[in-house]
């Protein structure tokens, strides 16, 4: 099964990050590096990315064949998507155990969403 | 001249034997496996046009050995020194009988230090002779993911200190169980495919059957190996009828049984009957026996549900799980009436492992429909549709709900 682990950021998490010393930040990033490495080694990682600042987001609109963009509405949002892991593992329990290793889980900012499967069993 | 398909079959057959020959000669599983992949690729390109060489296995071993030497030369100096030291170490002191080597390879690929996703990928490449690209297409993941999975799996095996030899007798049955689980996962991935790259994924069922047959020639006395093979044959036999022209799922009750693969059913039934009579009973054999009872009924109404219920009782004791519980409840309903099934379902829901299972709603909907409660059935079909993780199942559950009239229209 594939699962998407979504990591959010909110004013509290941003404040914590901004208050960190360089050493603390390095340690925080190391948590991510270690998680990435473990998931690569176990073969469970498909892709993981961190997203840029929400102020750089563009909302895309196609009208009468013309594409226009506006600044994303996310800039004002208090909570926004900050990164994700797409993984493939045996069970939701395993996916939750992996998500629990994301540092933001301590702030309740991590979701696990099962990916819809194109396979199915007749009943 | 041979067709590409014939060459491919031959290469898949030879792949594990060539790899075993290389590992026996050089010892480094990781590099040998890469080298064999490249030799297989070269053969797949050359043989269809230039013809299959007189000694295809010898050709592959020669090309793979040459390729291995090249890979070895291209590695960094540090790595090279390590390899040189390793190749000086004496090879495995007493080579196992040749006939057991594919089994040894299979056991290594399903090594307990690996996660199931890695075991599956490595088994398909090293034993099945599939390319990284083919595995990626079959499992709907990027090729780079599969390539990484395989290379990291080989590193893990190396780091675990595993040797290319049969595990000690004490570990053997557990290690064989892991192999059976991997073959079962490969089969299921192919069998449950319904759309999109279905054509490519279908090959996984034949691949799983082929590898399980191979395993059975190595372990003819093992009841669970035979049971798994029978289960695959009896399940795969229904594949032509399990989806309609649009790829939508057709439930067992509505399948056109004339489309079932009669020779596969006959082979599966013979195999499971013989095995049940002679080997210690196990979960794969029980599942195969259940599949056999379904396949033996020429019409859905003729299904021997009492026998299926008895088999689920045994399965519940030897390999309990949410799907076994739910399927047993369906058998209760079909043999004792929907009310008995609904009562069993309410009782079973007390188990937290089941309470949250999306199939509970689907089973309840089905039983309510049988009991004549259309409104309740419709609500539960819709709830099940919302909670399933499978697109085709969602489509099926929504169509069941749509068929049930709204209360105001009755």
Short mmCIF file of N, CA and C in Angstrom, two decimals, chain B residues 89-181:
data_model
loop_
_atom_site.label_atom_id
_atom_site.label_comp_id
_atom_site.label_asym_id
_atom_site.label_seq_id
_atom_site.Cartn_x
_atom_site.Cartn_y
_atom_site.Cartn_z
N UNK B 89 39.05 -14.72 -0.17
CA UNK B 89 38.46 -15.63 0.80
C UNK B 89 38.00 -16.88 0.07
N UNK B 90 38.18 -18.05 0.71
CA UNK B 90 37.79 -19.28 0.02
C UNK B 90 36.29 -19.29 -0.24
N UNK B 91 35.89 -19.83 -1.37
CA UNK B 91 34.45 -19.91 -1.63
C UNK B 91 33.80 -20.87 -0.63
N UNK B 92 32.52 -20.83 -0.59
CA UNK B 92 31.75 -21.67 0.31
C UNK B 92 32.31 -23.09 0.30
N UNK B 93 32.70 -23.64 1.47
CA UNK B 93 33.48 -24.87 1.53
C UNK B 93 32.85 -26.06 0.82
N UNK B 94 31.58 -26.33 1.07
CA UNK B 94 30.99 -27.49 0.39
C UNK B 94 29.78 -27.02 -0.40
N UNK B 95 29.95 -26.92 -1.72
CA UNK B 95 28.83 -26.45 -2.53
C UNK B 95 27.63 -27.38 -2.35
N UNK B 96 26.45 -26.78 -2.16
CA UNK B 96 25.24 -27.58 -2.00
C UNK B 96 24.94 -28.27 -3.33
N UNK B 97 24.14 -29.34 -3.30
CA UNK B 97 23.77 -29.96 -4.57
C UNK B 97 23.15 -28.93 -5.50
N UNK B 98 23.48 -29.02 -6.80
CA UNK B 98 23.08 -28.01 -7.76
C UNK B 98 21.56 -27.78 -7.75
N UNK B 99 20.81 -28.85 -7.54
CA UNK B 99 19.36 -28.76 -7.64
C UNK B 99 18.78 -27.81 -6.60
N UNK B 100 19.47 -27.62 -5.50
CA UNK B 100 18.94 -26.77 -4.43
C UNK B 100 19.28 -25.30 -4.59
N UNK B 101 20.07 -24.94 -5.60
CA UNK B 101 20.60 -23.60 -5.65
C UNK B 101 19.57 -22.51 -5.89
N UNK B 102 18.55 -22.78 -6.71
CA UNK B 102 17.54 -21.75 -6.94
C UNK B 102 16.78 -21.48 -5.65
N UNK B 103 16.61 -22.53 -4.88
CA UNK B 103 15.94 -22.36 -3.59
C UNK B 103 16.80 -21.49 -2.66
N UNK B 104 18.11 -21.75 -2.67
CA UNK B 104 19.02 -20.94 -1.85
C UNK B 104 18.91 -19.47 -2.25
N UNK B 105 18.87 -19.25 -3.57
CA UNK B 105 18.76 -17.88 -4.10
C UNK B 105 17.45 -17.23 -3.65
N UNK B 106 16.38 -17.98 -3.74
CA UNK B 106 15.07 -17.47 -3.33
C UNK B 106 15.07 -17.12 -1.84
N UNK B 107 15.67 -17.96 -1.05
CA UNK B 107 15.72 -17.71 0.40
C UNK B 107 16.55 -16.47 0.70
N UNK B 108 17.62 -16.27 -0.08
CA UNK B 108 18.46 -15.09 0.13
C UNK B 108 17.69 -13.81 -0.22
N UNK B 109 16.93 -13.86 -1.31
CA UNK B 109 16.16 -12.68 -1.75
C UNK B 109 15.04 -12.34 -0.77
N UNK B 110 14.58 -13.33 -0.01
CA UNK B 110 13.52 -13.09 0.97
C UNK B 110 14.11 -13.07 2.37
N UNK B 111 15.33 -12.57 2.46
CA UNK B 111 16.05 -12.54 3.74
C UNK B 111 15.29 -11.70 4.77
N UNK B 112 15.25 -12.17 6.03
CA UNK B 112 14.46 -11.46 7.06
C UNK B 112 14.95 -10.04 7.36
N UNK B 113 16.14 -9.66 6.93
CA UNK B 113 16.58 -8.27 7.18
C UNK B 113 15.90 -7.29 6.22
N UNK B 114 15.17 -7.82 5.23
CA UNK B 114 14.53 -6.95 4.23
C UNK B 114 13.04 -6.76 4.52
N UNK B 115 12.51 -5.60 4.12
CA UNK B 115 11.06 -5.38 4.21
C UNK B 115 10.39 -6.14 3.05
N UNK B 116 9.09 -6.44 3.19
CA UNK B 116 8.42 -7.17 2.10
C UNK B 116 8.53 -6.48 0.74
N UNK B 117 8.43 -5.13 0.68
CA UNK B 117 8.53 -4.48 -0.64
C UNK B 117 9.88 -4.76 -1.29
N UNK B 118 10.94 -4.79 -0.47
CA UNK B 118 12.27 -5.06 -1.02
C UNK B 118 12.42 -6.53 -1.40
N UNK B 119 11.87 -7.42 -0.58
CA UNK B 119 11.93 -8.86 -0.89
C UNK B 119 11.26 -9.13 -2.24
N UNK B 120 10.13 -8.49 -2.45
CA UNK B 120 9.38 -8.70 -3.70
C UNK B 120 10.20 -8.23 -4.90
N UNK B 121 10.76 -7.01 -4.80
CA UNK B 121 11.51 -6.46 -5.93
C UNK B 121 12.73 -7.31 -6.25
N UNK B 122 13.47 -7.68 -5.20
CA UNK B 122 14.70 -8.45 -5.43
C UNK B 122 14.39 -9.84 -5.98
N UNK B 123 13.34 -10.47 -5.47
CA UNK B 123 12.96 -11.80 -5.95
C UNK B 123 12.60 -11.75 -7.43
N UNK B 124 11.82 -10.74 -7.81
CA UNK B 124 11.39 -10.66 -9.21
C UNK B 124 12.58 -10.43 -10.13
N UNK B 125 13.57 -9.69 -9.66
CA UNK B 125 14.70 -9.42 -10.54
C UNK B 125 15.69 -10.58 -10.54
N UNK B 126 16.12 -11.01 -9.36
CA UNK B 126 17.19 -12.01 -9.29
C UNK B 126 16.69 -13.41 -9.63
N UNK B 127 15.49 -13.77 -9.21
CA UNK B 127 14.99 -15.12 -9.48
C UNK B 127 14.07 -15.12 -10.70
N UNK B 128 13.27 -14.06 -10.84
CA UNK B 128 12.32 -14.02 -11.94
C UNK B 128 12.92 -13.50 -13.24
N UNK B 129 14.08 -12.84 -13.15
CA UNK B 129 14.71 -12.33 -14.36
C UNK B 129 13.99 -11.14 -14.98
N UNK B 130 13.14 -10.47 -14.21
CA UNK B 130 12.47 -9.27 -14.73
C UNK B 130 13.41 -8.08 -14.60
N UNK B 131 13.26 -7.11 -15.51
CA UNK B 131 14.10 -5.92 -15.42
C UNK B 131 13.50 -4.95 -14.42
N UNK B 132 14.33 -3.99 -13.99
CA UNK B 132 13.86 -2.96 -13.06
C UNK B 132 12.66 -2.22 -13.65
N UNK B 133 12.73 -1.92 -14.94
CA UNK B 133 11.63 -1.19 -15.59
C UNK B 133 10.34 -1.99 -15.57
N UNK B 134 10.45 -3.29 -15.82
CA UNK B 134 9.25 -4.14 -15.81
C UNK B 134 8.63 -4.20 -14.42
N UNK B 135 9.48 -4.31 -13.41
CA UNK B 135 8.97 -4.37 -12.04
C UNK B 135 8.29 -3.04 -11.68
N UNK B 136 8.90 -1.94 -12.09
CA UNK B 136 8.34 -0.62 -11.80
C UNK B 136 6.97 -0.46 -12.44
N UNK B 137 6.85 -0.90 -13.69
CA UNK B 137 5.55 -0.79 -14.38
C UNK B 137 4.50 -1.65 -13.69
N UNK B 138 4.93 -2.85 -13.27
CA UNK B 138 3.97 -3.76 -12.64
C UNK B 138 3.47 -3.24 -11.30
N UNK B 139 4.32 -2.52 -10.59
CA UNK B 139 3.93 -2.07 -9.24
C UNK B 139 3.58 -0.59 -9.20
N UNK B 140 3.53 0.05 -10.38
CA UNK B 140 3.13 1.45 -10.46
C UNK B 140 3.97 2.35 -9.55
N UNK B 141 5.27 2.13 -9.57
CA UNK B 141 6.17 3.05 -8.87
C UNK B 141 7.27 3.45 -9.86
N UNK B 142 7.94 4.59 -9.59
CA UNK B 142 8.99 5.02 -10.52
C UNK B 142 10.12 3.99 -10.61
N UNK B 143 10.73 3.91 -11.80
CA UNK B 143 11.81 2.95 -12.00
C UNK B 143 12.95 3.20 -11.01
N UNK B 144 13.21 4.50 -10.74
CA UNK B 144 14.30 4.83 -9.82
C UNK B 144 14.04 4.25 -8.43
N UNK B 145 12.78 4.22 -8.04
CA UNK B 145 12.43 3.66 -6.73
C UNK B 145 12.78 2.17 -6.68
N UNK B 146 12.44 1.47 -7.76
CA UNK B 146 12.73 0.03 -7.78
C UNK B 146 14.24 -0.22 -7.82
N UNK B 147 14.93 0.59 -8.62
CA UNK B 147 16.39 0.43 -8.72
C UNK B 147 17.03 0.63 -7.36
N UNK B 148 16.57 1.66 -6.67
CA UNK B 148 17.10 1.95 -5.33
C UNK B 148 16.76 0.82 -4.35
N UNK B 149 15.51 0.36 -4.45
CA UNK B 149 15.04 -0.72 -3.57
C UNK B 149 15.96 -1.95 -3.72
N UNK B 150 16.26 -2.28 -4.97
CA UNK B 150 17.06 -3.48 -5.22
C UNK B 150 18.50 -3.28 -4.75
N UNK B 151 19.08 -2.12 -5.06
CA UNK B 151 20.48 -1.96 -4.68
C UNK B 151 20.61 -1.87 -3.15
N UNK B 152 19.66 -1.21 -2.50
CA UNK B 152 19.73 -1.14 -1.03
C UNK B 152 19.45 -2.50 -0.40
N UNK B 153 18.57 -3.27 -1.02
CA UNK B 153 18.29 -4.61 -0.48
C UNK B 153 19.56 -5.46 -0.50
N UNK B 154 20.30 -5.35 -1.60
CA UNK B 154 21.52 -6.15 -1.70
C UNK B 154 22.56 -5.69 -0.67
N UNK B 155 22.61 -4.36 -0.46
CA UNK B 155 23.52 -3.85 0.57
C UNK B 155 23.14 -4.39 1.95
N UNK B 156 21.84 -4.42 2.19
CA UNK B 156 21.37 -4.89 3.50
C UNK B 156 21.72 -6.35 3.72
N UNK B 157 21.55 -7.14 2.66
CA UNK B 157 21.88 -8.57 2.78
C UNK B 157 23.35 -8.73 3.10
N UNK B 158 24.16 -7.93 2.40
CA UNK B 158 25.60 -7.98 2.62
C UNK B 158 25.92 -7.60 4.06
N UNK B 159 25.31 -6.49 4.51
CA UNK B 159 25.58 -5.99 5.87
C UNK B 159 25.11 -6.98 6.94
N UNK B 160 24.08 -7.75 6.61
CA UNK B 160 23.57 -8.70 7.60
C UNK B 160 24.49 -9.91 7.74
N UNK B 161 25.45 -10.01 6.82
CA UNK B 161 26.39 -11.13 6.88
C UNK B 161 25.83 -12.42 6.33
N UNK B 162 24.68 -12.33 5.64
CA UNK B 162 24.06 -13.55 5.11
C UNK B 162 24.96 -14.19 4.06
N UNK B 163 25.02 -15.49 4.06
CA UNK B 163 25.83 -16.25 3.10
C UNK B 163 24.94 -16.93 2.09
N UNK B 164 25.55 -17.23 0.93
CA UNK B 164 24.80 -17.96 -0.09
C UNK B 164 24.84 -19.44 0.25
N UNK B 165 24.01 -19.82 1.19
CA UNK B 165 23.92 -21.25 1.52
C UNK B 165 22.57 -21.49 2.21
N UNK B 166 22.20 -22.75 2.29
CA UNK B 166 20.91 -23.06 2.92
C UNK B 166 20.94 -22.69 4.39
N UNK B 167 19.88 -22.06 4.90
CA UNK B 167 19.85 -21.73 6.32
C UNK B 167 19.82 -23.01 7.16
N UNK B 168 20.20 -22.85 8.43
CA UNK B 168 20.19 -23.99 9.35
C UNK B 168 18.77 -24.55 9.45
N UNK B 169 18.68 -25.84 9.73
CA UNK B 169 17.37 -26.50 9.78
C UNK B 169 16.39 -25.78 10.70
N UNK B 170 16.91 -25.22 11.81
CA UNK B 170 16.04 -24.58 12.79
C UNK B 170 15.31 -23.38 12.19
N UNK B 171 15.99 -22.65 11.26
CA UNK B 171 15.39 -21.44 10.67
C UNK B 171 14.63 -21.75 9.39
N UNK B 172 14.81 -22.95 8.88
CA UNK B 172 14.39 -23.22 7.52
C UNK B 172 12.91 -23.03 7.27
N UNK B 173 12.06 -23.54 8.17
CA UNK B 173 10.62 -23.46 7.86
C UNK B 173 10.14 -22.00 7.92
N UNK B 174 10.73 -21.23 8.83
CA UNK B 174 10.37 -19.81 8.91
C UNK B 174 10.81 -19.07 7.64
N UNK B 175 12.00 -19.42 7.15
CA UNK B 175 12.52 -18.75 5.95
C UNK B 175 11.69 -19.15 4.73
N UNK B 176 11.27 -20.40 4.67
CA UNK B 176 10.43 -20.83 3.55
C UNK B 176 9.07 -20.13 3.62
N UNK B 177 8.57 -19.94 4.85
CA UNK B 177 7.29 -19.23 5.00
C UNK B 177 7.40 -17.81 4.44
N UNK B 178 8.57 -17.17 4.65
CA UNK B 178 8.77 -15.82 4.12
C UNK B 178 8.75 -15.83 2.59
N UNK B 179 9.34 -16.86 1.99
CA UNK B 179 9.34 -16.99 0.53
C UNK B 179 7.90 -17.15 0.02
N UNK B 180 7.14 -17.99 0.69
CA UNK B 180 5.75 -18.21 0.27
C UNK B 180 4.96 -16.90 0.37
N UNK B 181 5.22 -16.14 1.42
CA UNK B 181 4.51 -14.86 1.57
C UNK B 181 4.84 -13.91 0.42
#
